[in-house]
Short mmCIF file of C-alpha atoms in Angstrom, two decimals:
data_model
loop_
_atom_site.label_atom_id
_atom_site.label_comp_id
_atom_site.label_asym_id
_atom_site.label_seq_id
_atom_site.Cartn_x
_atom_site.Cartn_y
_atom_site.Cartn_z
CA UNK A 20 -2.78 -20.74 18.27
CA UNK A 21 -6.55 -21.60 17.70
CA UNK A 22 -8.57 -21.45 14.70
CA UNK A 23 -12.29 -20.26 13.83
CA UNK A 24 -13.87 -22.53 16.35
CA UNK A 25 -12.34 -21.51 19.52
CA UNK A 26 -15.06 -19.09 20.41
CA UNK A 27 -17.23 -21.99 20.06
CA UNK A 28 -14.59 -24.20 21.71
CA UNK A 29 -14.59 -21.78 25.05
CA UNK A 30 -18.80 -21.40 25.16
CA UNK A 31 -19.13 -25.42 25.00
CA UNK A 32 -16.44 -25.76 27.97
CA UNK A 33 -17.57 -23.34 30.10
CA UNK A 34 -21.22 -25.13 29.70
CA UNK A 35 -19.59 -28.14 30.56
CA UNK A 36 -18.10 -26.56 33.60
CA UNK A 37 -20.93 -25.33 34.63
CA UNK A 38 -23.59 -28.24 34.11
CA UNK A 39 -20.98 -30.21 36.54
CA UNK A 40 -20.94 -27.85 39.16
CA UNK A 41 -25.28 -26.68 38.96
CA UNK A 42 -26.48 -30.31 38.23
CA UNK A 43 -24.59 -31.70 41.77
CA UNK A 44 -25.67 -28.73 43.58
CA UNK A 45 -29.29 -28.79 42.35
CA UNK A 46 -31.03 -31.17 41.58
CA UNK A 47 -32.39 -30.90 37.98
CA UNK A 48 -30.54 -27.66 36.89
CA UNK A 49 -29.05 -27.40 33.21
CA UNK A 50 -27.14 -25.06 31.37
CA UNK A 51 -28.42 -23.31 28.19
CA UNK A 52 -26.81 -21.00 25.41
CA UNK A 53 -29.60 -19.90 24.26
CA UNK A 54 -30.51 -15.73 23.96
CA UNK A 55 -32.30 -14.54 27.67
CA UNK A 56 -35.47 -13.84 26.08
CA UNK A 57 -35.85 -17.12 23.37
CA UNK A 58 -39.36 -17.88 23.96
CA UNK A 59 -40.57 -20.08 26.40
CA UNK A 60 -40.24 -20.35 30.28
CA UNK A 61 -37.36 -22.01 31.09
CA UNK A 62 -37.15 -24.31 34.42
CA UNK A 63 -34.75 -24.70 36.60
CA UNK A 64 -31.76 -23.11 34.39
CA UNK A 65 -28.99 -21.60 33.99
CA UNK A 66 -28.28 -19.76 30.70
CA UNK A 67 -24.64 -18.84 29.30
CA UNK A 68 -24.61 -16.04 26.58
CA UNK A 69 -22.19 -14.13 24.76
CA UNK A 70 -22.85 -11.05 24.60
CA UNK A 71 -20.09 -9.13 24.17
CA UNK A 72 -16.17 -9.93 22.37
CA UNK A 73 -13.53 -7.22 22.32
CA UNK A 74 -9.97 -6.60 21.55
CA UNK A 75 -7.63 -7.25 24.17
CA UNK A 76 -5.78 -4.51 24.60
CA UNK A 77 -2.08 -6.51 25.63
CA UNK A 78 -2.35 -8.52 23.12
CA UNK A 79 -3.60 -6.44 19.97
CA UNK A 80 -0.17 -6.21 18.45
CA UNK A 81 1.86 -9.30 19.29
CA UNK A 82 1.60 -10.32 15.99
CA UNK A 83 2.90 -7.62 14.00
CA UNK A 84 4.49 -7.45 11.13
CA UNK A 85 2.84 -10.02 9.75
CA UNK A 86 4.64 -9.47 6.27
CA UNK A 87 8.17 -8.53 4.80
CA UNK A 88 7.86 -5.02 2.40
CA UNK A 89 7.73 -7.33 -0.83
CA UNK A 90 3.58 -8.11 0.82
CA UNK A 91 4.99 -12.17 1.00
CA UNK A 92 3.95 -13.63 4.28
CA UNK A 93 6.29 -13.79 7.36
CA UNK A 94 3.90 -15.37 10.12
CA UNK A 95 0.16 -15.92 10.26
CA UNK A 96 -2.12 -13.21 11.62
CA UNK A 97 -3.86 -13.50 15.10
CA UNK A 98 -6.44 -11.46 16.81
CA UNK A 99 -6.71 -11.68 20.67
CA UNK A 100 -10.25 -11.51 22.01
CA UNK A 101 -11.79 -11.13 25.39
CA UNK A 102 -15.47 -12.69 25.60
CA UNK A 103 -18.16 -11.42 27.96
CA UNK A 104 -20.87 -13.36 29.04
CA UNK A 105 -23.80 -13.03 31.27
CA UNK A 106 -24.75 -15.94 33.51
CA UNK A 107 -28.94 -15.87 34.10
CA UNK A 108 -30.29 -17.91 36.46
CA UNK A 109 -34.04 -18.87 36.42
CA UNK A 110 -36.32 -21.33 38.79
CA UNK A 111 -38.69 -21.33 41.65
CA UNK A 112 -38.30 -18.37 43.65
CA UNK A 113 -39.91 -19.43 46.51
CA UNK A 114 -37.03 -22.62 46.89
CA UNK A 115 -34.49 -19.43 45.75
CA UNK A 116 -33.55 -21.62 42.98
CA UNK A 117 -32.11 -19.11 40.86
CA UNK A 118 -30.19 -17.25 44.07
CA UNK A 119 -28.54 -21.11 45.13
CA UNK A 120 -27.57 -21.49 41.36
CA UNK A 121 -26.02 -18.09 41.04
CA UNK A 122 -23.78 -19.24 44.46
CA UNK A 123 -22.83 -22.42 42.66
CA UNK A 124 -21.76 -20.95 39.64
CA UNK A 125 -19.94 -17.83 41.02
CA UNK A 126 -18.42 -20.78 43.37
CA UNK A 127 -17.04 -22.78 40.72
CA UNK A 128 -15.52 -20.21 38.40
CA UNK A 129 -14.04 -18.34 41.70
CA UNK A 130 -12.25 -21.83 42.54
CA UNK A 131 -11.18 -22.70 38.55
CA UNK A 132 -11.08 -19.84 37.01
CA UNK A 133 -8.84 -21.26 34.40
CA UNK A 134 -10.17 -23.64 31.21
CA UNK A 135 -7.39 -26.36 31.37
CA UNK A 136 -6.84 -28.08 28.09
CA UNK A 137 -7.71 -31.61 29.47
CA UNK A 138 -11.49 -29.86 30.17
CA UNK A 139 -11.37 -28.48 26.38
CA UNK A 140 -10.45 -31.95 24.96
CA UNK A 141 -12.92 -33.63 27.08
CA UNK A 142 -16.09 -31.19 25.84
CA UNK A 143 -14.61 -31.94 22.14
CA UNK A 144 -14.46 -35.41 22.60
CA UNK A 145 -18.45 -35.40 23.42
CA UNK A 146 -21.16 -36.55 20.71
CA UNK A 147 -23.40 -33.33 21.00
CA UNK A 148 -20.18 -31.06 19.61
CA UNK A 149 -18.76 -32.98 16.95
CA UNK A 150 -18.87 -30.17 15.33
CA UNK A 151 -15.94 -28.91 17.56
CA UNK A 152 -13.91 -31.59 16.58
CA UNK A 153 -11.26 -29.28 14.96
CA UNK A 154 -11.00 -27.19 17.11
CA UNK A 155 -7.05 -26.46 18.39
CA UNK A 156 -8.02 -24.55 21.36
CA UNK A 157 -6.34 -26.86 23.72
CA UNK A 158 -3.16 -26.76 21.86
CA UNK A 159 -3.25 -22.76 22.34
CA UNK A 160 -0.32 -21.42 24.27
CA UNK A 161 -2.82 -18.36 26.30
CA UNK A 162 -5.05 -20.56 28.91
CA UNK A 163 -8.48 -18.88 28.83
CA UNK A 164 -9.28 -17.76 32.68
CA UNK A 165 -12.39 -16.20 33.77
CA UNK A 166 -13.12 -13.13 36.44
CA UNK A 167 -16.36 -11.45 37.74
CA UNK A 168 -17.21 -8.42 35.69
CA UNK A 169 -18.81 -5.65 37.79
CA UNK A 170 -21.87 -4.42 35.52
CA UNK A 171 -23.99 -1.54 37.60
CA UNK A 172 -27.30 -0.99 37.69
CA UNK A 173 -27.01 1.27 34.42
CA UNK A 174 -25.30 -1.41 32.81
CA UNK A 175 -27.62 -3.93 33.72
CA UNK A 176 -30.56 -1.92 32.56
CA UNK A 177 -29.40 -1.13 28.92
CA UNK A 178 -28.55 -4.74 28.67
CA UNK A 179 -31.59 -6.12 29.59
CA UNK A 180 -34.08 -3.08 28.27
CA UNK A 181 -32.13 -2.67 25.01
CA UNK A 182 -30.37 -5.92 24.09
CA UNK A 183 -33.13 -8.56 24.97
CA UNK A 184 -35.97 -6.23 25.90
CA UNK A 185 -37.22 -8.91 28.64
CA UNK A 186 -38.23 -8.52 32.00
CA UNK A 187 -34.78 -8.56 34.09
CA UNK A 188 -33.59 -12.25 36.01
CA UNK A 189 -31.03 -12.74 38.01
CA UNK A 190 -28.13 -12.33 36.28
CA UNK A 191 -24.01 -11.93 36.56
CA UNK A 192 -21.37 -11.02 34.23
CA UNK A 193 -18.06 -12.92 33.69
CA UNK A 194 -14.73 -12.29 31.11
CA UNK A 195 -13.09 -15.19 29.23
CA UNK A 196 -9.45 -13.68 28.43
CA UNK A 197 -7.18 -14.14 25.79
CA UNK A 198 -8.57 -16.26 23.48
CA UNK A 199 -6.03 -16.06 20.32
CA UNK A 200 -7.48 -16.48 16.69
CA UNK A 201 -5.03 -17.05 13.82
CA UNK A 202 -5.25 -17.06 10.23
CA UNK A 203 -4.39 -20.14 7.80
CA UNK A 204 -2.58 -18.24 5.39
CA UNK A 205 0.51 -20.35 4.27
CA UNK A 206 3.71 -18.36 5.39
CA UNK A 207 7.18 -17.97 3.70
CA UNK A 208 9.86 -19.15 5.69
CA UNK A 209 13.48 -18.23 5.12
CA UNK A 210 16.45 -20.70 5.38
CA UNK A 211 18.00 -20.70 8.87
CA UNK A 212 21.31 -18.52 8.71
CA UNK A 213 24.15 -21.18 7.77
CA UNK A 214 27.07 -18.44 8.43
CA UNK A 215 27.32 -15.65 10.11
CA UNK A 216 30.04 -12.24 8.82
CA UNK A 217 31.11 -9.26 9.95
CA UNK A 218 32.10 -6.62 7.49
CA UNK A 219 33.17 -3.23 8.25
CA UNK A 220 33.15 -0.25 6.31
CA UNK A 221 33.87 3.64 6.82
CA UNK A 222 30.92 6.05 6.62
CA UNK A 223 31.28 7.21 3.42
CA UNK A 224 28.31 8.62 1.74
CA UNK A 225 28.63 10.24 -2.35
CA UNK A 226 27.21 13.15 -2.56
CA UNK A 227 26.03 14.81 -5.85
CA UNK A 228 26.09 18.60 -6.08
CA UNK A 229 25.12 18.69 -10.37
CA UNK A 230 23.71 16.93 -13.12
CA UNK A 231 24.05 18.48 -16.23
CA UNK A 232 24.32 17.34 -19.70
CA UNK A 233 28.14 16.58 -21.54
CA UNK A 234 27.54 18.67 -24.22
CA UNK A 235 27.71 21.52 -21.52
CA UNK A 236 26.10 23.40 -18.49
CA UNK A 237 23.31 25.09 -19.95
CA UNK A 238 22.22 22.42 -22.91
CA UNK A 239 19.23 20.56 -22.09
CA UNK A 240 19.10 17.03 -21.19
CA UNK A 241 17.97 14.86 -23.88
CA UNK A 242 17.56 11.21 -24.02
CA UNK A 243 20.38 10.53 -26.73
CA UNK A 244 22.29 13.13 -24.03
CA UNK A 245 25.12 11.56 -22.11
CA UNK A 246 24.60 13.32 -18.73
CA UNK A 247 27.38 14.61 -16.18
CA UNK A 248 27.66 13.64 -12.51
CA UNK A 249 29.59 15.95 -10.36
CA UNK A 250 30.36 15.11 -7.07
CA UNK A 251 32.21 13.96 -4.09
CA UNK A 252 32.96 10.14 -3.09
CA UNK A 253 31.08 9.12 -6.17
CA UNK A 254 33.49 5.39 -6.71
CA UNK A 255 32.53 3.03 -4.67
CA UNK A 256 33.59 -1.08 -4.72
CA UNK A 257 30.28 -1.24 -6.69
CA UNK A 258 28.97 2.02 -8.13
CA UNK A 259 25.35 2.49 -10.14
CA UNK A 260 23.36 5.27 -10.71
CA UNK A 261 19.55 4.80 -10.11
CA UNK A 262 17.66 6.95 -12.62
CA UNK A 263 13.91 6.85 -12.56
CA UNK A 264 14.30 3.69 -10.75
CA UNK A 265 16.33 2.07 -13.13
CA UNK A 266 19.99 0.63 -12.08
CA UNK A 267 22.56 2.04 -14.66
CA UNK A 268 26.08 0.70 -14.09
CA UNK A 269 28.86 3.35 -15.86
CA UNK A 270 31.94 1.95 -17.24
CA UNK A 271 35.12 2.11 -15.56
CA UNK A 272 36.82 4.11 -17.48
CA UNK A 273 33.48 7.37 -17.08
CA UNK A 274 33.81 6.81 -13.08
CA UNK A 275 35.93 8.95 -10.84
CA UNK A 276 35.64 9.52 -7.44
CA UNK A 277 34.07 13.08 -8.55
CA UNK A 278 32.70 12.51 -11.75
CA UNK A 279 30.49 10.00 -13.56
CA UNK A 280 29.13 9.77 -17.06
CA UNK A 281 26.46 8.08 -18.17
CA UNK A 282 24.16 7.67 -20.71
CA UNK A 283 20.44 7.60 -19.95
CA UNK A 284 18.61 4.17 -20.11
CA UNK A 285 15.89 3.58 -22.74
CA UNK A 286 12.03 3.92 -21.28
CA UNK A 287 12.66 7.25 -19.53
CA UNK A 288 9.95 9.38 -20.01
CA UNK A 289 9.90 13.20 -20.63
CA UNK A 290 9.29 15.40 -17.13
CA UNK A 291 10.89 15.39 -13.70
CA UNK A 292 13.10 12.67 -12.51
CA UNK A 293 15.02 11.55 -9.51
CA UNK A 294 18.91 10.48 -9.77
CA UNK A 295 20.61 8.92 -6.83
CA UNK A 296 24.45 6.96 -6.80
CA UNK A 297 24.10 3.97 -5.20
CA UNK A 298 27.04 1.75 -3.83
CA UNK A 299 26.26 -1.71 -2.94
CA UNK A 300 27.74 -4.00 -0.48
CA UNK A 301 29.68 -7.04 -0.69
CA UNK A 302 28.77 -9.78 1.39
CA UNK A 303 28.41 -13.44 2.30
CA UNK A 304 30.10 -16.05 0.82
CA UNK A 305 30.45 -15.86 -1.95
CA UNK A 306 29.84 -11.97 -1.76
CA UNK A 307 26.56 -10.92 -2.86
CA UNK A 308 25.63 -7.42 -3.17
CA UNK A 309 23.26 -5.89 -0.64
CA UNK A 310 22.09 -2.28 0.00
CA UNK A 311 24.81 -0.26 0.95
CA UNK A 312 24.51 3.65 0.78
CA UNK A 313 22.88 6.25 -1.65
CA UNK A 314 23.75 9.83 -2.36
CA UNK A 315 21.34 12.26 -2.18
CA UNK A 316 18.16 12.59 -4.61
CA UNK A 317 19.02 15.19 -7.21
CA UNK A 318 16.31 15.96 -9.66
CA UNK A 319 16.73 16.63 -13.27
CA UNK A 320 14.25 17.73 -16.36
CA UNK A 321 14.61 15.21 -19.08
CA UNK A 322 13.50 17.46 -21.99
CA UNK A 323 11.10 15.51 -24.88
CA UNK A 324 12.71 16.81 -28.56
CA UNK A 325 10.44 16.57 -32.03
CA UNK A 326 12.23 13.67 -34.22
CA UNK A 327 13.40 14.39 -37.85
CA UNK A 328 12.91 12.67 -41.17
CA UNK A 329 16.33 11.76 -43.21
CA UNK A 330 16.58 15.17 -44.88
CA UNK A 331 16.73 16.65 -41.45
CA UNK A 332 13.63 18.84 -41.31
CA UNK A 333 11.30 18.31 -38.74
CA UNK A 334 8.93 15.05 -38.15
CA UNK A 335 5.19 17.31 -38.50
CA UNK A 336 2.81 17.77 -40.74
CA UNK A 337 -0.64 19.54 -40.79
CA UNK A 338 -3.92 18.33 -42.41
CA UNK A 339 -7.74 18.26 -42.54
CA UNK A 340 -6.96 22.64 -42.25
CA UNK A 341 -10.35 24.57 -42.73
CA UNK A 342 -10.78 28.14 -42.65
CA UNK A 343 -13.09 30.33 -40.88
CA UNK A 344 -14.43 33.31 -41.97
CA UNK A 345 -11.66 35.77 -40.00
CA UNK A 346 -9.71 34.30 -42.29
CA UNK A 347 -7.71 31.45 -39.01
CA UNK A 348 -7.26 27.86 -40.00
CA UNK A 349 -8.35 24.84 -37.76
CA UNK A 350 -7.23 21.29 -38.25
CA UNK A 351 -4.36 18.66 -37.25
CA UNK A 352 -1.04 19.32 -36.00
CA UNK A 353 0.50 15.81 -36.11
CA UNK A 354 4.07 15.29 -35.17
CA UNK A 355 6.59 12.62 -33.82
CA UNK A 356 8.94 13.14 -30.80
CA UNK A 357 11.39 11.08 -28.48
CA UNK A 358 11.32 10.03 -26.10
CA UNK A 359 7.44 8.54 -26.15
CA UNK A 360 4.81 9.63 -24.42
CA UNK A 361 2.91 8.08 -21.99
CA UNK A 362 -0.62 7.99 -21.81
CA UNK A 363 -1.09 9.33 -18.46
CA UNK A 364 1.11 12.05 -19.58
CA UNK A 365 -0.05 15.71 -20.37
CA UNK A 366 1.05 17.34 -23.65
CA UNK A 367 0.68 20.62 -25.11
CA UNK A 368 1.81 22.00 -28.20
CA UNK A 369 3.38 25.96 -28.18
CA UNK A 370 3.43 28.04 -31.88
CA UNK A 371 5.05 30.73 -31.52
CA UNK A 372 5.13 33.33 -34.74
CA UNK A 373 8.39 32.71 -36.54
CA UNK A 374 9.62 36.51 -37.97
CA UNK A 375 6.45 38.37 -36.98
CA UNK A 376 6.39 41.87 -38.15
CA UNK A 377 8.00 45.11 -36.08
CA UNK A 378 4.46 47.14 -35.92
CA UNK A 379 2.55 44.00 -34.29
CA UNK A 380 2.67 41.97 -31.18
CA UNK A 381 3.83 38.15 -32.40
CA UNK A 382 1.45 35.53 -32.54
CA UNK A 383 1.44 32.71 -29.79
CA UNK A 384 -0.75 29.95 -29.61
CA UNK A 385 -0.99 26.69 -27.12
CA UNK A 386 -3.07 23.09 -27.72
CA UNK A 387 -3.18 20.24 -25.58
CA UNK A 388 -3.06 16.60 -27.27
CA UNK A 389 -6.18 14.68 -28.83
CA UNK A 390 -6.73 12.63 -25.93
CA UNK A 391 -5.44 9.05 -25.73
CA UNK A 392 -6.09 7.49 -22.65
CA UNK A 393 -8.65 4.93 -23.58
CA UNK A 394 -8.26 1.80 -22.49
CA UNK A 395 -7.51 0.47 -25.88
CA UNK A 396 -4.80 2.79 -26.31
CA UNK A 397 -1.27 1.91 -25.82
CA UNK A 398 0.59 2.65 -23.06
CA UNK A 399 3.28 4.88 -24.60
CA UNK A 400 3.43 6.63 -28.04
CA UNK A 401 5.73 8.73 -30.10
CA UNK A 402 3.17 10.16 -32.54
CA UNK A 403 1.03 12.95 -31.10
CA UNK A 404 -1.97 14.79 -32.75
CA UNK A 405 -2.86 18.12 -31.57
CA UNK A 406 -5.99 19.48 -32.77
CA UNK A 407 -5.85 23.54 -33.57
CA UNK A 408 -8.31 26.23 -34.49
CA UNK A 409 -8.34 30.01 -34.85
CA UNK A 410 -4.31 30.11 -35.76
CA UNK A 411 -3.72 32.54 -38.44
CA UNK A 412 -1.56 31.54 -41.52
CA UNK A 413 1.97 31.68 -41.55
CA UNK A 414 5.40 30.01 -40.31
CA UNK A 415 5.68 28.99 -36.73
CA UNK A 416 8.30 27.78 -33.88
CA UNK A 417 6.77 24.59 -32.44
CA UNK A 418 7.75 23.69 -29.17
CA UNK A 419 5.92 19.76 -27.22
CA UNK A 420 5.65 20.57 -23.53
CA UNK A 421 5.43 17.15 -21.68
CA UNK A 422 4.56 17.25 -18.32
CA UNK A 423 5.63 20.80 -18.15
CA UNK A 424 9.60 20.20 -19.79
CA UNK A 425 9.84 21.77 -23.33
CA UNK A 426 11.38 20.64 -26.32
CA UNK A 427 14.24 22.69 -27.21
CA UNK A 428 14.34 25.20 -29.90
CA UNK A 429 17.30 25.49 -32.33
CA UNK A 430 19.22 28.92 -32.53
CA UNK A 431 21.31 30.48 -35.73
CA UNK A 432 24.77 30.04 -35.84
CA UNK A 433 25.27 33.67 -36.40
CA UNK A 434 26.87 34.82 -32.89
CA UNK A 435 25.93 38.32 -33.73
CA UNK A 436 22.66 37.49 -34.17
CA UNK A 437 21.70 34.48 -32.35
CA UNK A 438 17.81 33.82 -32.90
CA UNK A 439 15.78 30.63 -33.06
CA UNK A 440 15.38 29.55 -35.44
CA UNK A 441 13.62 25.63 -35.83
CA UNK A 442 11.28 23.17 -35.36
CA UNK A 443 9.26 25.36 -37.33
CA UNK A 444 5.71 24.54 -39.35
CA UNK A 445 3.53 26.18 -41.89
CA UNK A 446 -0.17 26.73 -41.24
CA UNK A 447 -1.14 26.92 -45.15
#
């Protein structure tokens, strides 16, 4: 493939091609590359300009992909161009200079249409473009060959009236095609294959139908909760369980062929997550595992829960309380919870009136966190402050809402009268 010069490379070979074929044919003809209306009044002339490059079409996509999904990269991009040029032909019009250059031109590019490579080293090789002299045109696989392009009179006009705004010359259009650019970004080669396997396996997909917590159906998942997978073809040669796109392995003795247990990895955030089984593949020699096949996503609320101090009570405390004059307190709510939050993370704090009396409505109140997305904040925390106001005194059920999963509430033991009872906090 060629590299930035070959535009270059094509314009100074075709010139050369050109000044050959004008110079035998009359006598005292050159070739420019200059713009059709550069100032001056050019003799007896002919003048090659590109005016035009666009995408060939066959060729757009030949290089694709360029890079394996991990963004390293597999082969060097290219971008295949097709240059237009317009041919103007000036001189004495009474000798019909310009009309007996245009039929020596149109001549030679009608009998070599095609730039060889010996013509492109040859116009390298020469003094006046040794600024060409890296160009790898010749060493391009596409040979650049040339055809008539058939501009009308419309075409002609807007060229001439809106490009170069000059009084119109005899003039005709040609097409250089392919020219192929590529990058010189250094690729990553793999090793060649050294041995080749075939391995043969039944279809056999797991499939998860629940994820639920051990302690039981209903109980919320918690991340100190070992957590339940029920399903069908669940052991495989290999078996993990992706959650939150981290690789958990189980121990033998918590995997069946319907059931898994597991306990949930450390760095798992509060909210909605994504479990899948996953069952690599042996292979090669020696065996190395590759993807195999995955179950089926089945999401699951991981539930944040406030922390406790050693005598068991609840990890919150309230300060800087004012009052107003209805008689509601503002201040801090600050409180600690597992498992941390992040800081892209919304959280909300619910009160809910613990005991409220028969002849009223209870009280229920919600705050979102004191913000702490900052830059200079870290990325996760367990100690939240939520900032209240207008909360009338008294004992409240607390309740942090992360990303929309709640903290679970305790309930009495008393079966005949089962009522939360904790997290709770007094607003002084």
């Amino acid at each position: 493939m060629s590299n930035f010069l070959a535009i270059a490379s094509v314009t100074a070979a075709l010139s050369e091609v050109l000044q050959t074929a004008v110079g035998n044919d009359v006598a005292g003809a050159v070739v420019n590359t200059n713009r059709p209306d550069a100032s001056g009044t050019p003799g007896t002339s002919v003048n090659l300009y590109l005016y035009q490059v666009t995408t060939n079409a066959a060729m757009s996509n030949v290089d694709l992909p360029t890079r394996r999904p991990s963004g390293e990269l597999a082969r060097r991009s290219q971008v295949a161009l097709d240059l237009h040029y317009l041919l103007t032909f000036f001189g004495d019009e009474g000798k019909l200079e310009p009309q007996r250059l245009l039929g020596s031109a149109v001549s030679t590019l009608h009998s070599r249409p095609v730039m060889t490579r010996d013509l492109i080293r040859q116009t390298i090789a020469k003094t006046k473009y040794d600024f060409l002299v890296t160009s790898n045109l010749a060493d391009a696989i596409e040979l650049v060959k040339f055809t008539p392009l058939s501009l009308s009179l419309e075409e002609l006009s807007k060229l001439w009236s809106v490009f170069f705004q000059t009084p119109y010359s005899l003039s005709v259009a040609y097409q250089g095609t392919v020219v192929m650019i590529e990058s010189e970004g250094s690729t990553h080669a793999a090793l060649p294959v050294r041995a080749r396997n075939i391995y043969v396996a039944p279809l056999r997909r797991p499939e998860i139908e629940t994820v639920v917590s051990a302690i039981g159906t209903n109980e919320p998942i918690l991340s100190t909760t070992t957590i339940v997978i029920n399903g069908r073809r669940l052991r495989g040669e290999i078996t993990q369980v992706a959650i939150a796109g981290i690789d958990v392995t189980p121990a033998a003795q918590d995997l069946t062929d319907t059931r898994i247990s597991v306990q949930l990895p450390a760095g798992v955030r509060a909210g909605v997550h994504g479990l899948q089984v996953v069952q690599p593949a042996l292979m090669g020699t020696p065996p190395i595992a590759h993807r195999g096949v995955e179950s089926n996503l089945v999401a699951f609320v991981l539930h944040p829960a406030i922390s406790k101090k050693l005598d068991d009570s609840p990890d919150v405390s309230v300060s800087g309380v004012t009052v107003a004059t209805d008689g509601t307190k503002s201040g801090d709510l600050t409180l600690k919870l597992d498992p941390k939050a992040g800081k892209e993370q919304r959280a909300t704090l619910l009160m809910n009136e613990l005991n409220p009396p028969s002849n009223r409505a209870p009280r229920a109140y919600s705050f979102d966190a004191a913000p702490h997305s900052a830059p200079a904040d870290p990325a996760e925390t367990d100690t939240l402050v939520f900032p209240f106001s207008g909360v009338a005194p008294g004992d409240y059920l607390i309740r942090v809402q992360i990303d929309g999963a709640d903290s679970p509430l305790e309930q009495s033991t008393d079966v005949n009268n089962p009522v939360f009872v904790g997290p709770t906090v007094a607003i002084p």
